[in-house]
Amino acid sequence: MKLVSPLFQSVAEISEGEIFLLAIENQHLFREFLEDLYAGAEGGEVKTVLSQNNAPIPIRGNIDIRANFAPFEINTRHLLAAITSQLEKKAVDEENYLKTAEIIHSAEKYAEELCFDFPFRAECNITPQSFVKGLHVTAADDAETDIERIFQYMELVMHFSVHKLFIFVNFRSFFDDSDLIELYKYVKSKQMRILLLESTGRKSICGIKQIIIDSDLCEF
């Protein structure tokens, strides 16, 4: 997978099981590139091109950007939407359709009973979709450490969605080198892809490819 932008010359090439670090020390360029990635994640027009096997693929649906690590929240809006979508499909599949219908019927009758003393005739129409949404299912946070919480989040994203590239913004401002090494081992074992987008260059870590664009826009 490659990430190419007309804002700079370097190409970020991230294979499965790899972390690629791109440090952009020029504030204007860092902000412009990050804004472009966010626009692409929301389906807007972008300058950046994401490709796989030398063929462009949409940025939306293929990247997952996280910039807030304090605290790190597992249940993001996108992840919860993916979980709910899967539950809605399961609720009406061949195995669960009758059970879902029975529960909805019972819930509608109960709602009518609750409204019995009200000065109107109650109507309650629950669809499988509204029923599932009303359950407010979230993923339990079972992690003991922050880095384990990130691992749990990545596992969930890969299970419930089609994201192919994780982008962590200023990860190294929140985690030390030992945590980065643990992340590298995890990504390698799970054959995931991560782009670390940093605003400051730091010492390199063995096994992690990196490009630094300094404040004068020199790339090395």
mmCIF file of C-alpha atoms in Angstrom, residues 23-116:
data_model
loop_
_atom_site.group_PDB
_atom_site.id
_atom_site.type_symbol
_atom_site.label_atom_id
_atom_site.label_comp_id
_atom_site.label_asym_id
_atom_site.label_seq_id
_atom_site.Cartn_x
_atom_site.Cartn_y
_atom_site.Cartn_z
ATOM 1 C CA ALA A 23 7.738 13.051 10.511
ATOM 2 C CA ILE A 24 6.754 16.467 9.106
ATOM 3 C CA GLU A 25 8.443 19.214 11.117
ATOM 4 C CA ASN A 26 7.105 22.070 9.002
ATOM 5 C CA GLN A 27 3.911 23.084 10.827
ATOM 6 C CA HIS A 28 2.081 24.395 7.769
ATOM 7 C CA LEU A 29 2.805 21.260 5.752
ATOM 8 C CA PHE A 30 1.918 18.989 8.699
ATOM 9 C CA ARG A 31 -1.454 20.703 9.142
ATOM 10 C CA GLU A 32 -2.246 20.763 5.412
ATOM 11 C CA PHE A 33 -1.430 17.088 4.942
ATOM 12 C CA LEU A 34 -3.415 16.037 8.020
ATOM 13 C CA GLU A 35 -6.417 18.119 6.947
ATOM 14 C CA ASP A 36 -6.255 16.415 3.542
ATOM 15 C CA LEU A 37 -6.296 12.969 5.178
ATOM 16 C CA TYR A 38 -9.280 13.877 7.347
ATOM 17 C CA ALA A 39 -11.122 15.201 4.291
ATOM 18 C CA GLY A 40 -10.461 11.923 2.504
ATOM 19 C CA ALA A 41 -11.661 9.901 5.492
ATOM 20 C CA GLU A 42 -14.989 11.737 5.272
ATOM 21 C CA GLY A 43 -15.275 11.196 1.519
ATOM 22 C CA GLY A 44 -14.269 14.697 0.423
ATOM 23 C CA GLU A 45 -11.982 15.758 -2.421
ATOM 24 C CA VAL A 46 -8.307 15.234 -1.627
ATOM 25 C CA LYS A 47 -4.841 15.724 -3.028
ATOM 26 C CA THR A 48 -3.440 12.588 -1.395
ATOM 27 C CA VAL A 49 -3.616 9.292 -3.300
ATOM 28 C CA LEU A 50 -3.876 5.929 -1.555
ATOM 29 C CA SER A 51 -3.091 2.898 -3.701
ATOM 30 C CA GLN A 52 -2.800 -0.846 -3.393
ATOM 31 C CA ASN A 53 -1.075 -3.031 -5.974
ATOM 32 C CA ASN A 54 -0.453 0.192 -7.935
ATOM 33 C CA ALA A 55 -4.199 0.870 -8.271
ATOM 34 C CA PRO A 56 -5.803 3.866 -6.497
ATOM 35 C CA ILE A 57 -8.344 3.019 -3.800
ATOM 36 C CA PRO A 58 -10.706 5.368 -1.916
ATOM 37 C CA ILE A 59 -9.290 6.902 1.239
ATOM 38 C CA ARG A 60 -12.701 6.759 2.875
ATOM 39 C CA GLY A 61 -13.235 3.307 4.351
ATOM 40 C CA ASN A 62 -9.599 2.331 3.935
ATOM 41 C CA ILE A 63 -7.925 4.434 6.638
ATOM 42 C CA ASP A 64 -8.563 4.877 10.343
ATOM 43 C CA ILE A 65 -7.096 8.069 11.869
ATOM 44 C CA ARG A 66 -6.553 8.418 15.612
ATOM 45 C CA ALA A 67 -5.063 11.567 17.125
ATOM 46 C CA ASN A 68 -6.378 11.499 20.693
ATOM 47 C CA PHE A 69 -4.498 9.132 23.009
ATOM 48 C CA ALA A 70 -5.239 10.791 26.351
ATOM 49 C CA PRO A 71 -7.542 9.140 27.065
ATOM 50 C CA PHE A 72 -7.735 6.562 24.304
ATOM 51 C CA GLU A 73 -11.381 5.693 23.657
ATOM 52 C CA ILE A 74 -12.162 2.302 22.128
ATOM 53 C CA ASN A 75 -15.791 2.996 21.243
ATOM 54 C CA THR A 76 -15.443 5.561 18.474
ATOM 55 C CA ARG A 77 -18.368 6.728 16.378
ATOM 56 C CA HIS A 78 -17.186 4.779 13.332
ATOM 57 C CA LEU A 79 -16.585 1.568 15.283
ATOM 58 C CA LEU A 80 -19.974 1.734 17.006
ATOM 59 C CA ALA A 81 -21.647 2.293 13.635
ATOM 60 C CA ALA A 82 -19.887 -0.808 12.262
ATOM 61 C CA ILE A 83 -20.917 -2.908 15.278
ATOM 62 C CA THR A 84 -24.542 -1.731 15.019
ATOM 63 C CA SER A 85 -24.622 -2.470 11.294
ATOM 64 C CA GLN A 86 -23.451 -6.045 11.892
ATOM 65 C CA LEU A 87 -26.001 -6.512 14.697
ATOM 66 C CA GLU A 88 -28.820 -5.253 12.480
ATOM 67 C CA LYS A 89 -27.942 -7.875 9.866
ATOM 68 C CA LYS A 90 -27.730 -10.664 12.469
ATOM 69 C CA ALA A 91 -31.066 -9.664 14.025
ATOM 70 C CA VAL A 92 -32.939 -10.420 10.793
ATOM 71 C CA ASP A 93 -30.940 -13.362 9.464
ATOM 72 C CA GLU A 94 -32.445 -16.840 9.154
ATOM 73 C CA GLU A 95 -31.221 -17.932 12.577
ATOM 74 C CA ASN A 96 -32.459 -14.932 14.588
ATOM 75 C CA TYR A 97 -35.437 -13.483 12.686
ATOM 76 C CA LEU A 98 -38.200 -15.227 14.653
ATOM 77 C CA LYS A 99 -36.581 -14.525 18.020
ATOM 78 C CA THR A 100 -36.147 -10.852 17.104
ATOM 79 C CA ALA A 101 -39.792 -10.627 16.027
ATOM 80 C CA GLU A 102 -40.969 -12.193 19.309
ATOM 81 C CA ILE A 103 -38.901 -9.806 21.429
ATOM 82 C CA ILE A 104 -40.137 -6.795 19.462
ATOM 83 C CA HIS A 105 -43.751 -7.943 19.817
ATOM 84 C CA SER A 106 -43.307 -8.335 23.595
ATOM 85 C CA ALA A 107 -41.665 -4.908 23.852
ATOM 86 C CA GLU A 108 -44.516 -3.277 21.920
ATOM 87 C CA LYS A 109 -47.136 -4.913 24.172
ATOM 88 C CA TYR A 110 -45.226 -3.789 27.267
ATOM 89 C CA ALA A 111 -45.074 -0.232 25.946
ATOM 90 C CA GLU A 112 -48.838 -0.270 25.432
ATOM 91 C CA GLU A 113 -49.319 -1.501 29.005
ATOM 92 C CA LEU A 114 -47.141 1.295 30.349
ATOM 93 C CA CYS A 115 -49.298 3.817 28.497
ATOM 94 C CA PHE A 116 -52.597 2.276 29.605
#
